[in-house]
mmCIF file of C-alpha atoms in Angstrom:
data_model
loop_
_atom_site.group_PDB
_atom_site.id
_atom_site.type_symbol
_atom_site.label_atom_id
_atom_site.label_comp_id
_atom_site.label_asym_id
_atom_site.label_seq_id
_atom_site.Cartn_x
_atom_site.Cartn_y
_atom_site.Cartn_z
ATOM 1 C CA UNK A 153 -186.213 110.349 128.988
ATOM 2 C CA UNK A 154 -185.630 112.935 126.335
ATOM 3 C CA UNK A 155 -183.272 115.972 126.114
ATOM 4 C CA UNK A 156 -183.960 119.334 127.599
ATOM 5 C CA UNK A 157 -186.544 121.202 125.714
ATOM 6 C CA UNK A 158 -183.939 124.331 125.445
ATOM 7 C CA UNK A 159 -181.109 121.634 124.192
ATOM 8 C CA UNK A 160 -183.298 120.317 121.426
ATOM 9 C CA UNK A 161 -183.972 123.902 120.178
ATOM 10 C CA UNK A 162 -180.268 124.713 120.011
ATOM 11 C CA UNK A 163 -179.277 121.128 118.471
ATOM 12 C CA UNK A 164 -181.988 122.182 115.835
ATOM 13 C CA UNK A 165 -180.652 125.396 114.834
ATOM 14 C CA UNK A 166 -177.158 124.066 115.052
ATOM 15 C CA UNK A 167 -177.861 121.208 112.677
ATOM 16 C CA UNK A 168 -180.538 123.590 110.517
ATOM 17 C CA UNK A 169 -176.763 126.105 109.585
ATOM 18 C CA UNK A 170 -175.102 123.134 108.275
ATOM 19 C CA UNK A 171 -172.038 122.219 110.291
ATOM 20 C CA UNK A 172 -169.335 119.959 108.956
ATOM 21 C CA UNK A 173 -168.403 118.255 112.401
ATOM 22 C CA UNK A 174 -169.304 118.023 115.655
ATOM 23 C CA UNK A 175 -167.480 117.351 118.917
ATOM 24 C CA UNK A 176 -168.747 117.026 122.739
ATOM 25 C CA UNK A 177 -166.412 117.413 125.340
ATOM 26 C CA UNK A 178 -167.553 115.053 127.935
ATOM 27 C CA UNK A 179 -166.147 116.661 131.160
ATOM 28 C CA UNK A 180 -167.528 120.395 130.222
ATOM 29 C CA UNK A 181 -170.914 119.121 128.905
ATOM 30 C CA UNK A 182 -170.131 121.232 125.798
ATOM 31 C CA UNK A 183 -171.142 120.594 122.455
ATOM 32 C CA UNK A 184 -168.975 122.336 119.280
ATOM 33 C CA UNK A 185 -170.406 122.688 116.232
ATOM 34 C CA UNK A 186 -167.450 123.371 112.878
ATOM 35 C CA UNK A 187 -169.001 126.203 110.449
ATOM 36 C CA UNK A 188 -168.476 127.860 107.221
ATOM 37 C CA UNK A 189 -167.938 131.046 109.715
ATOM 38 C CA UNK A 190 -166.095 129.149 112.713
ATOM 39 C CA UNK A 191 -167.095 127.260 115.899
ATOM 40 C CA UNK A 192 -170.050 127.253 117.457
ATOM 41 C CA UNK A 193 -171.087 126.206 121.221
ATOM 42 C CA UNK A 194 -173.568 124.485 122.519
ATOM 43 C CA UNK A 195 -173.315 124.651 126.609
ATOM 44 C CA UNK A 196 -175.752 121.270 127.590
ATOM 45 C CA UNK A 197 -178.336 120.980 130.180
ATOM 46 C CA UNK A 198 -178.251 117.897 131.322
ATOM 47 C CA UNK A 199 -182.132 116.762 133.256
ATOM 48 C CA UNK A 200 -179.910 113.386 134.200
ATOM 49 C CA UNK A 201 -176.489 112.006 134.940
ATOM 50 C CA UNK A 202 -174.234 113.409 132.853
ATOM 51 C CA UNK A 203 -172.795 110.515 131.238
ATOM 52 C CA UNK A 204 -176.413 109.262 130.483
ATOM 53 C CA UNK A 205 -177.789 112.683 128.680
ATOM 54 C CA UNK A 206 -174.510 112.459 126.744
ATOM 55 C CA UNK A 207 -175.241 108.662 125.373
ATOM 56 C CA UNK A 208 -179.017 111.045 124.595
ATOM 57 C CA UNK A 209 -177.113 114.092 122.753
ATOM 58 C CA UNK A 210 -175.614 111.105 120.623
ATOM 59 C CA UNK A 211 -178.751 109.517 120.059
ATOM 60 C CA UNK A 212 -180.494 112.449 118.962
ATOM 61 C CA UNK A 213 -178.050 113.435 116.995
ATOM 62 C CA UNK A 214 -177.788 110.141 115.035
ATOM 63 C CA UNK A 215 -181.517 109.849 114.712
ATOM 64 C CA UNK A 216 -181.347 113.377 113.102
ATOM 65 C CA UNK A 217 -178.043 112.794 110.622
ATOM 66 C CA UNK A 218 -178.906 108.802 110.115
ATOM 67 C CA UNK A 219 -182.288 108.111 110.656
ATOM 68 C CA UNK A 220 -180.906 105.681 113.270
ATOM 69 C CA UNK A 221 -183.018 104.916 116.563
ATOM 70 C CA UNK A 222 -179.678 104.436 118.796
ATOM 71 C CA UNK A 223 -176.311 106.058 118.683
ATOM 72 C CA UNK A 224 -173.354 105.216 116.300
ATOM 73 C CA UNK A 225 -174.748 102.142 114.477
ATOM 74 C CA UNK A 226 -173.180 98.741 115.592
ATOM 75 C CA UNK A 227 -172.893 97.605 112.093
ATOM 76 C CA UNK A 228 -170.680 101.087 111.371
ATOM 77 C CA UNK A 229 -168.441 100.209 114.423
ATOM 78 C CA UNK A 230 -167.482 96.715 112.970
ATOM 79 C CA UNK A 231 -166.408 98.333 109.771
ATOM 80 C CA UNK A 232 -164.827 101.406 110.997
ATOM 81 C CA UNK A 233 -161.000 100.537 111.726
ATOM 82 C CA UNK A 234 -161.711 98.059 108.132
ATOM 83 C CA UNK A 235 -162.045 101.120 105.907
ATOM 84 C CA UNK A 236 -165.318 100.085 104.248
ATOM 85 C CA UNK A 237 -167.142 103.360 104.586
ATOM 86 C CA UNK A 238 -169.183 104.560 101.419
ATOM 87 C CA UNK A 239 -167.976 107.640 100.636
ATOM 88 C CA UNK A 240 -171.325 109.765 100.657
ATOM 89 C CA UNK A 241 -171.845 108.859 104.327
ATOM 90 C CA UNK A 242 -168.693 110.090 105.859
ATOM 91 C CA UNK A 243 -169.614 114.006 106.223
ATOM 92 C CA UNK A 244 -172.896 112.751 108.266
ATOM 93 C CA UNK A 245 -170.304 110.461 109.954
ATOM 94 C CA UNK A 246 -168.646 113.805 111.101
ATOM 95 C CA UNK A 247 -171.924 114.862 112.533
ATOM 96 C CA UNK A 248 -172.481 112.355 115.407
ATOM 97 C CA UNK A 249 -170.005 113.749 118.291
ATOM 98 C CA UNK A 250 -168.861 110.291 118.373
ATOM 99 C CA UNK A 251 -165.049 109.448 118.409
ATOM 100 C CA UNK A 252 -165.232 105.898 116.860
ATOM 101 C CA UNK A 253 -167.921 107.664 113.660
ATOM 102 C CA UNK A 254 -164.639 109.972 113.289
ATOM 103 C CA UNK A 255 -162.269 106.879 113.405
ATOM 104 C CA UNK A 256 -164.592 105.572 110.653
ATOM 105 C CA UNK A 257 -163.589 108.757 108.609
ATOM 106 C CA UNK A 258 -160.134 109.002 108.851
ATOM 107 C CA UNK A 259 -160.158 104.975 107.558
ATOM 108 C CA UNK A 260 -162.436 105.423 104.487
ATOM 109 C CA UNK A 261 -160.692 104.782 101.171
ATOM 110 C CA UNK A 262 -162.519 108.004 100.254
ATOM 111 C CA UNK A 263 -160.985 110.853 102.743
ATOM 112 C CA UNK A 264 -160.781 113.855 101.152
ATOM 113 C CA UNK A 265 -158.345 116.697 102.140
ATOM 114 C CA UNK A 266 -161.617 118.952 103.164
ATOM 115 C CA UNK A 267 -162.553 115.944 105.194
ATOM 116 C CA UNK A 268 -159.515 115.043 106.762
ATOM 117 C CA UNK A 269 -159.444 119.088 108.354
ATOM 118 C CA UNK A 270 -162.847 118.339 109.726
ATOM 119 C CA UNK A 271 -162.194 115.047 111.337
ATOM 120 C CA UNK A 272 -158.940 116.332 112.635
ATOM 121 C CA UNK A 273 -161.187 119.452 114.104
ATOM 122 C CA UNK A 274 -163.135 117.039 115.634
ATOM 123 C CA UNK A 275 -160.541 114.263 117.101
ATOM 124 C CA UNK A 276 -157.017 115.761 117.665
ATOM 125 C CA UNK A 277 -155.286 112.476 118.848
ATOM 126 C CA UNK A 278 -152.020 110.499 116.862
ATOM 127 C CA UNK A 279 -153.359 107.708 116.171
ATOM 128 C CA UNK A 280 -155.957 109.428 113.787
ATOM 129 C CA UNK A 281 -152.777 111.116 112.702
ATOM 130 C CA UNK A 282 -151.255 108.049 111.271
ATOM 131 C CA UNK A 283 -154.275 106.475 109.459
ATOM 132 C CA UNK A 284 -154.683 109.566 107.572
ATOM 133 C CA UNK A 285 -151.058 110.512 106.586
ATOM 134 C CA UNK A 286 -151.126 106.752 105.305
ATOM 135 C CA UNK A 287 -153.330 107.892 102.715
ATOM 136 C CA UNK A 288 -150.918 109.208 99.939
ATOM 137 C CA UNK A 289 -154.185 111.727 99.310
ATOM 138 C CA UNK A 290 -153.923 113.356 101.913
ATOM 139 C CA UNK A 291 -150.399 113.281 103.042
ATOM 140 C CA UNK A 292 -149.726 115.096 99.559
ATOM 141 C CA UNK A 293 -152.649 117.888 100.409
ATOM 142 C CA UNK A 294 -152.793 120.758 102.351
ATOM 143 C CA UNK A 295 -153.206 118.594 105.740
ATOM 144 C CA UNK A 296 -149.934 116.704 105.012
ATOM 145 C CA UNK A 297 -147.938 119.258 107.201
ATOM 146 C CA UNK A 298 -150.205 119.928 109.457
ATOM 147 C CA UNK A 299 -150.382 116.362 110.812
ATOM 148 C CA UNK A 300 -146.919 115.698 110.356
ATOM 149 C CA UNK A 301 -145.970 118.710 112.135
ATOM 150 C CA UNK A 302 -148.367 116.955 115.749
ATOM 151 C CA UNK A 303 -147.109 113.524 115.377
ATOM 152 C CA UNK A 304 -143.498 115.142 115.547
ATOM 153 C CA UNK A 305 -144.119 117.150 118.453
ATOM 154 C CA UNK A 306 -145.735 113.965 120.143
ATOM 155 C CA UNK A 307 -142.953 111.771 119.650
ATOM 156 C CA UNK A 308 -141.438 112.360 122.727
ATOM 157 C CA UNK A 309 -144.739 111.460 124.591
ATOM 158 C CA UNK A 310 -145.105 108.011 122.894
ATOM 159 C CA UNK A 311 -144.322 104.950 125.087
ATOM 160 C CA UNK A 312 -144.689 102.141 122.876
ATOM 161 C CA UNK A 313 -142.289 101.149 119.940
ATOM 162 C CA UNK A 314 -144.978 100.330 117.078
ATOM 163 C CA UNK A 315 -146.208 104.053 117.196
ATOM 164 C CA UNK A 316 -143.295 105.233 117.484
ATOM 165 C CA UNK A 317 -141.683 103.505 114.119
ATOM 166 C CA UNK A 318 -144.957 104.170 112.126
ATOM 167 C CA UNK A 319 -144.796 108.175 113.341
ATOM 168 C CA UNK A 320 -141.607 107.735 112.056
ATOM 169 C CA UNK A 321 -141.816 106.463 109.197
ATOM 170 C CA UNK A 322 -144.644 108.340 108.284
ATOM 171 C CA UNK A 323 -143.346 111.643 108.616
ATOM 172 C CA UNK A 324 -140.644 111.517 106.663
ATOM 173 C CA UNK A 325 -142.610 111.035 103.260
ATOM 174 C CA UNK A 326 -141.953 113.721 100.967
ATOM 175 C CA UNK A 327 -142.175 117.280 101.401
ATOM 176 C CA UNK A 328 -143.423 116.860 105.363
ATOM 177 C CA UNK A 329 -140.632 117.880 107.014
ATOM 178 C CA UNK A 330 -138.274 120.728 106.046
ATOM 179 C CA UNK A 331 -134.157 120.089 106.074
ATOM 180 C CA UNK A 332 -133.810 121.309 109.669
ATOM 181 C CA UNK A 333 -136.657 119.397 110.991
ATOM 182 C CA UNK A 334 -135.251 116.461 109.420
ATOM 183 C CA UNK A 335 -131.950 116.610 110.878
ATOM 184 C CA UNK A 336 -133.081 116.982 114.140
ATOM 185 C CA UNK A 337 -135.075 113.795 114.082
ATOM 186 C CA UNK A 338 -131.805 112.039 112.686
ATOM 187 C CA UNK A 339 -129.642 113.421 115.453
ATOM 188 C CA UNK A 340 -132.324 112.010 117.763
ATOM 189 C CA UNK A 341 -132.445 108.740 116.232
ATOM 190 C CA UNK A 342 -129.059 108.592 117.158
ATOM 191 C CA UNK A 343 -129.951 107.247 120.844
ATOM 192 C CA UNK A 344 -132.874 105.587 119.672
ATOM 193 C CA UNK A 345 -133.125 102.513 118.093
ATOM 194 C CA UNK A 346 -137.140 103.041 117.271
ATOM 195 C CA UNK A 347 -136.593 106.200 115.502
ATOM 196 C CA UNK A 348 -133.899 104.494 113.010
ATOM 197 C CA UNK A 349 -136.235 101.428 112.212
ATOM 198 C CA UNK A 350 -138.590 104.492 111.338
ATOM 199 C CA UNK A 351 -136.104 105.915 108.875
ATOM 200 C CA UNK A 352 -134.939 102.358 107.392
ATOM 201 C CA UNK A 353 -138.807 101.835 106.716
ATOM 202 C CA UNK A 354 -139.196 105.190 104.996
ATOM 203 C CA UNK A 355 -136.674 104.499 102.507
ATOM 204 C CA UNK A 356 -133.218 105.252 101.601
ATOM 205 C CA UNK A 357 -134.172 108.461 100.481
ATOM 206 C CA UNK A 358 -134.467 109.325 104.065
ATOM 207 C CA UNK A 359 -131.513 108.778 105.766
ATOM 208 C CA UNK A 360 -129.925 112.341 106.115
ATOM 209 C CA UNK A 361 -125.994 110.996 105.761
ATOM 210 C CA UNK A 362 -124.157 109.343 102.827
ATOM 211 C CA UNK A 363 -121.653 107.052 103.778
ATOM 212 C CA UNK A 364 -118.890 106.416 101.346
ATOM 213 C CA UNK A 365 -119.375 103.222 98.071
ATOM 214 C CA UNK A 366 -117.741 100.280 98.642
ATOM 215 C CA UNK A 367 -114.989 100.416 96.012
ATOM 216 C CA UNK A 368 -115.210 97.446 93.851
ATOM 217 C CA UNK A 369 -112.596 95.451 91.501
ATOM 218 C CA UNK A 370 -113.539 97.757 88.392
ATOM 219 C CA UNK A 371 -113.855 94.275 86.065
ATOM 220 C CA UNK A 372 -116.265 92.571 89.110
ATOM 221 C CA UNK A 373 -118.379 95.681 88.880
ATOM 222 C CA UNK A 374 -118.214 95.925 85.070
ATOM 223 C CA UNK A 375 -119.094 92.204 85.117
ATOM 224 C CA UNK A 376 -121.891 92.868 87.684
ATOM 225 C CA UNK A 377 -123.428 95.842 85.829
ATOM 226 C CA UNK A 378 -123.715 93.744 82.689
ATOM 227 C CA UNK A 379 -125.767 90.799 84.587
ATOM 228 C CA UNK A 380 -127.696 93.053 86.456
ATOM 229 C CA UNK A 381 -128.866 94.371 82.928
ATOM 230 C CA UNK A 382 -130.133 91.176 82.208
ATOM 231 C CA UNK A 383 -132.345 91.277 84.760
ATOM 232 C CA UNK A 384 -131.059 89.197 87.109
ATOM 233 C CA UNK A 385 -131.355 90.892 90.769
ATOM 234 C CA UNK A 386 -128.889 89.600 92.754
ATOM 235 C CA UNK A 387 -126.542 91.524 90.363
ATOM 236 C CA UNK A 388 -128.258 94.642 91.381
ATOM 237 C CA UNK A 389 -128.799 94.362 94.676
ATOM 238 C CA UNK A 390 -124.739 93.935 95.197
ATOM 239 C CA UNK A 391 -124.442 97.433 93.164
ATOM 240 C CA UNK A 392 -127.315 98.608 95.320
ATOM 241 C CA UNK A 393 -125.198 97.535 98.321
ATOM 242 C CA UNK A 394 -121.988 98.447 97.605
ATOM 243 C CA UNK A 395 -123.497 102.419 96.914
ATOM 244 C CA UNK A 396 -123.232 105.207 99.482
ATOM 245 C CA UNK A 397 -126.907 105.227 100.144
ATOM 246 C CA UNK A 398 -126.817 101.173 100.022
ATOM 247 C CA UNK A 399 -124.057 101.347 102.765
ATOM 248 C CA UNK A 400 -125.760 103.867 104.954
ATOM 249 C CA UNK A 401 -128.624 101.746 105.230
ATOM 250 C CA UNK A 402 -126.579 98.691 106.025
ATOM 251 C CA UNK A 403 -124.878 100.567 108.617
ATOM 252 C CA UNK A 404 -127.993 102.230 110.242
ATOM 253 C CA UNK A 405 -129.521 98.740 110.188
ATOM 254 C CA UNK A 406 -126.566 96.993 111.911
ATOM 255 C CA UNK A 407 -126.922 100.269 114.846
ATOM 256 C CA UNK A 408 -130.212 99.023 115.167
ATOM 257 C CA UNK A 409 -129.694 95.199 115.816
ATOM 258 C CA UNK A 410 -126.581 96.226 117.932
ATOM 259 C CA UNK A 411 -128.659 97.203 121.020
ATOM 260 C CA UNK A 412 -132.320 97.234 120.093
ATOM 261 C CA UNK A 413 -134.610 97.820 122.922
ATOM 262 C CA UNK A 414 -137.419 95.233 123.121
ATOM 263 C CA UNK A 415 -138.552 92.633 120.558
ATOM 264 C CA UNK A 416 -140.915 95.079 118.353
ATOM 265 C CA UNK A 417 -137.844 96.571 117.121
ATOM 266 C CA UNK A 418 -136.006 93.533 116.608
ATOM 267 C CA UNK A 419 -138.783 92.074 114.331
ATOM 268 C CA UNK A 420 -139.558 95.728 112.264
ATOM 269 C CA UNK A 421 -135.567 95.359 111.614
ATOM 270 C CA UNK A 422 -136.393 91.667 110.630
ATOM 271 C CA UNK A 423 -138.601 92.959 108.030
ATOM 272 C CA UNK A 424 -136.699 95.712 106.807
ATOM 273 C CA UNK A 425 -134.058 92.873 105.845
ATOM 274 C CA UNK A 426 -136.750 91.204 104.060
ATOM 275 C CA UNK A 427 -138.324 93.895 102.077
ATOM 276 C CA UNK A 428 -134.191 95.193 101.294
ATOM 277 C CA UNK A 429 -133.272 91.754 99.904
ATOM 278 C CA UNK A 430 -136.299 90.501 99.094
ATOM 279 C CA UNK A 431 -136.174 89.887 95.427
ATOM 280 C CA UNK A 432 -133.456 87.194 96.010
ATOM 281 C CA UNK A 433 -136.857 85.065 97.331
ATOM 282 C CA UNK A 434 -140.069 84.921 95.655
ATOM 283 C CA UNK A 435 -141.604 84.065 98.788
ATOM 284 C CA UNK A 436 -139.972 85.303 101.932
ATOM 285 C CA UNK A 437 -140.841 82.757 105.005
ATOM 286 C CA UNK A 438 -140.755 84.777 107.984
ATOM 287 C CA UNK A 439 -141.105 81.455 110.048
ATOM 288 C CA UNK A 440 -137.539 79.648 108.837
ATOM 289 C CA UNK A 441 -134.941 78.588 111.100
ATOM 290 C CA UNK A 442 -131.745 80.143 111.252
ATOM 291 C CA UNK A 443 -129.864 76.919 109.905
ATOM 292 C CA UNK A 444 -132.689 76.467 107.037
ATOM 293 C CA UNK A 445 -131.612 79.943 105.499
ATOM 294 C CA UNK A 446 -128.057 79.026 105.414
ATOM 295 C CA UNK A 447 -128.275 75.868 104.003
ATOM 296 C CA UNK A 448 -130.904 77.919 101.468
ATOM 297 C CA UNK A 449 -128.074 80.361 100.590
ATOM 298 C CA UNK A 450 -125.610 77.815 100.013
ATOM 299 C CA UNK A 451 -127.829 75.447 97.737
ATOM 300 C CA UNK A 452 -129.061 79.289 96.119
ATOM 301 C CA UNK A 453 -124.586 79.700 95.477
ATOM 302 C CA UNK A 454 -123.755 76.487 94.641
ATOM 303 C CA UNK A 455 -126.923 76.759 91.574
ATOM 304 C CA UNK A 456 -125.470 80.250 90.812
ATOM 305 C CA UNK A 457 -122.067 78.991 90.052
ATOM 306 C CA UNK A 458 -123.294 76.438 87.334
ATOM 307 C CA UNK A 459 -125.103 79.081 85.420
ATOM 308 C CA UNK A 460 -123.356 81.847 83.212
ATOM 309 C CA UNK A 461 -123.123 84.231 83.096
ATOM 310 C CA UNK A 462 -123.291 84.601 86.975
ATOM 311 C CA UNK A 463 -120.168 81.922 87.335
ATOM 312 C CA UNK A 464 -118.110 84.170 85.664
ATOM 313 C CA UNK A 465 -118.663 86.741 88.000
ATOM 314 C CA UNK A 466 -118.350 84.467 90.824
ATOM 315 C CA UNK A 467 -114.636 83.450 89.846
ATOM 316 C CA UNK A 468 -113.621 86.903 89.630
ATOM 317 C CA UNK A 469 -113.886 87.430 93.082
ATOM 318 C CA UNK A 470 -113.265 85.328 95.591
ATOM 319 C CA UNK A 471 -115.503 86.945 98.625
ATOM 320 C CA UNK A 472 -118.651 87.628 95.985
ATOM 321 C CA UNK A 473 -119.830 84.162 96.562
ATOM 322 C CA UNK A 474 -120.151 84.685 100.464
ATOM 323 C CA UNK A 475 -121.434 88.337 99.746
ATOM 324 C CA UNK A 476 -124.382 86.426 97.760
ATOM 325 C CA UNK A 477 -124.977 84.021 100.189
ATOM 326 C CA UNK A 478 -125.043 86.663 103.053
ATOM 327 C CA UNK A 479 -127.421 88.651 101.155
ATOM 328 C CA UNK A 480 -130.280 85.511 100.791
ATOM 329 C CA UNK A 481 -129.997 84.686 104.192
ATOM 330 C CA UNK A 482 -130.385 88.568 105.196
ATOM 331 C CA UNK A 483 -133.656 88.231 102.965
ATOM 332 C CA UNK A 484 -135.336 85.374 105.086
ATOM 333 C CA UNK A 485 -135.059 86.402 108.625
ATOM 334 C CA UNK A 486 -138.064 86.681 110.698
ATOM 335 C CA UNK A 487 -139.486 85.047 113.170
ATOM 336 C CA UNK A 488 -138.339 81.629 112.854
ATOM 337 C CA UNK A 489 -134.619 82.359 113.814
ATOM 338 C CA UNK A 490 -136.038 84.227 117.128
ATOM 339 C CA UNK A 491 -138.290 81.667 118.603
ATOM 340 C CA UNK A 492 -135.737 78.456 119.051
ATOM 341 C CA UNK A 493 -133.560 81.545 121.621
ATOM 342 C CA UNK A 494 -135.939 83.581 122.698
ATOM 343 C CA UNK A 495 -139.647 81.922 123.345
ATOM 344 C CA UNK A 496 -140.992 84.271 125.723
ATOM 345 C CA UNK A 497 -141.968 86.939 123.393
ATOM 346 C CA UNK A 498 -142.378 89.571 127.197
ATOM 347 C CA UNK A 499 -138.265 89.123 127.042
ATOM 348 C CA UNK A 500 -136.832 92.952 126.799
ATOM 349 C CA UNK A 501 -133.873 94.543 127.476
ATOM 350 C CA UNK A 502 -130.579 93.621 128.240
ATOM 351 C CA UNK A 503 -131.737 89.571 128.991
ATOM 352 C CA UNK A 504 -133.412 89.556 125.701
ATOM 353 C CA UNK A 505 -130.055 90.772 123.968
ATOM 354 C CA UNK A 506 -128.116 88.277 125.495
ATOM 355 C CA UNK A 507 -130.501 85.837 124.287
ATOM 356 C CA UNK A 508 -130.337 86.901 120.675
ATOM 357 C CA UNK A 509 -126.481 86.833 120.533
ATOM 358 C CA UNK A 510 -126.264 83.428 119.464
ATOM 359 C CA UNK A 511 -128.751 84.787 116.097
ATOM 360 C CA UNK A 512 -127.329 88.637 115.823
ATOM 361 C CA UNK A 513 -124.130 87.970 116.125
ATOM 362 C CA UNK A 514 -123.986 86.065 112.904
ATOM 363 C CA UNK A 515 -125.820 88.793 110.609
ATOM 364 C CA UNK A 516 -123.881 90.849 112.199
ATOM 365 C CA UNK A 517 -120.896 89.147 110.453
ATOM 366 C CA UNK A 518 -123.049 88.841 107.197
ATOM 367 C CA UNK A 519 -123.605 92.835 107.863
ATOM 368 C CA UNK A 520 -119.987 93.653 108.137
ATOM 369 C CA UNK A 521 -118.886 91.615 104.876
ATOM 370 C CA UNK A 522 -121.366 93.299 102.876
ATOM 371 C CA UNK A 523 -119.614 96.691 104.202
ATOM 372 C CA UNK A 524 -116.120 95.446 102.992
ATOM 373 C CA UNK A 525 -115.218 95.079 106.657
ATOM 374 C CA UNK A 526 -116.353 98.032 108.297
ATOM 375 C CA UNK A 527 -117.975 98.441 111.475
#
């Protein structure tokens, strides 16, 4: 079977004016064509089932832009979602009508900003979205905006908590968002624990409000500043803490773990804690048990207090020991302290909370002492 003669003649002259992208909507049996000089249409006639003249339109049109004999190439499909497109191929990529060929695009290392328009002309959809605003090229180009601007008005439409952190997250890079637009997302995280994991994970930068520093004993912090200048990061990460940003994000973090939704969000806030603390541990193991990271910090103290000139900020105050040993175990948890109380990883809700009190409830405590107390 072959495509209608009056079909191939207006395929012809569409591909013969150059188009950067094409799209075929399925249900209309109408093919789009992006130009220099705007769309152009391309109303099929099928001479079979639809579905099976629209596997043909692909076909031709792939044996036209690739030289292939079939549709999008099977080889092209593995790599698509792996990013290992060659750079030259994507605009004929563009040219297929075929929604995984634009998937390919929005994944290739080499996405331009022209590019990225085209492939969003082609495939409006979120998840396209995200891939590209991942790219720092394009985020910072003229389509930044633009996408960031769709995944926010999605949001509300998303069901499932990955999505919903990475739209999150993703959106508030730089220069996306405007102040207003910003704030209105914060007040919204407010009642949602997904939207706040999206804001921990895009930095403290993010995070709209400022809560007051932790006042410390000014000869601890003198003390502190002068080992942290050594290069020691402990030292900085309690300065880093005990700042208004550093406190925020403590207490945003703690809102989070206080009622989170479903397990997705517990382990993103898991991770958070790791990447926060994480120079205290060369080698974070998301797997260890609760009891293994506390026996960790203490071993991680007890070395600390033998060395100088960290001792000498240990005896100066008598809670910065604890603090210390708070913040190591804060940079191991993962996994490994969920499993032993909470197996079924299906558990949501209210059953998996009570579950997780026996784990939470602890860095909670940790949480609170590295707020001086507060809430």
């Amino acid at each position: 079977m072959e495509l209608s003669s009056e079909d191939q003649l207006r395929l012809n002259v569409l591909l013969a004016n150059q188009p950067q992208a094409i799209r075929i909507d399925e249900g209309k049996l109408i093919l789009y064509g992006l130009g220099p000089r705007g769309e152009a249409t391309v109303r099929l006639a099928p001479n079979s089932r639809p579905d099976t003249y629209v596997r043909m339109v692909r076909e031709w049109l792939s044996g036209r832009v690739l030289g292939s004999p079939g549709s999008y190439p099977v080889y092209l499909s593995r790599w698509t979602r792996m990013g290992q497109m060659r750079a030259e191929r994507l605009e004929q990529l563009l040219l297929l009508g075929e929604p995984e060929a634009v998937v390919a695009v929005v994944c290739a290392p080499g996405l331009t900003d022209a590019l990225a328009r085209s492939a969003w002309w082609a495939m409006e959809d979120a998840e396209n979205a995200r891939r590209m605003l991942g790219n720092p090229i394009i985020a910072t180009g003229t389509m930044g905006e633009i996408l960031a601007a769709y995944l926010l008005d999605y949001l509300p439409f998303e069901t499932e908590a990955v999505p919903i952190m990475e739209s999150v997250r993703l959106i508030l890079q730089p220069g996306l968002l405007d102040a207003d637009a910003r704030a209105e997302l914060w007040r919204k995280a407010a009642r949602k624990q997904t939207y706040l994991v999206g804001f921990l994970r895009a930095g403290l930068d993010a995070l709209p409000e400022t809560e007051p520093e932790r006042t410390l004993d000014p000869a601890v912090a003198d003390s502190l500043r002068a080992v942290a200048a050594t290069g020691d990061p402990w030292a900085g990460l309690m300065l880093r803490v005990c700042s208004g940003p550093g406190q925020t994000w403590l207490k945003t973090l703690a809102a989070v773990l206080a009622k989170p939704p479903n397990q997705d969000v517990v382990t993103a806030a898991f991770a958070c804690l790791r990447g926060y603390f994480g120079a205290l541990r060369e080698e974070p193991d998301p797997d260890a048990l609760f009891a293994e990271l506390v026996a960790d910090a203490e071993r991680f103290v007890a070395a600390a207090q033998c060395r100088s000139p960290i001792a000498a900020c240990l005896r100066q105050s008598p809670t910065l020991a604890a603090e210390v040993a708070a913040m190591h175990v804060l940079s191991g948890v993962g996994l490994g302290v969920m499993r032993p109380v909470l197996p079924d990883p299906t558990t949501q809700g209210t059953l998996m909370q009570r579950r997780l009190a026996p784990v939470i409830d602890p860095l909670m405590e940790r949480i609170i002492l590295l707020r001086g107390g507060r809430q």
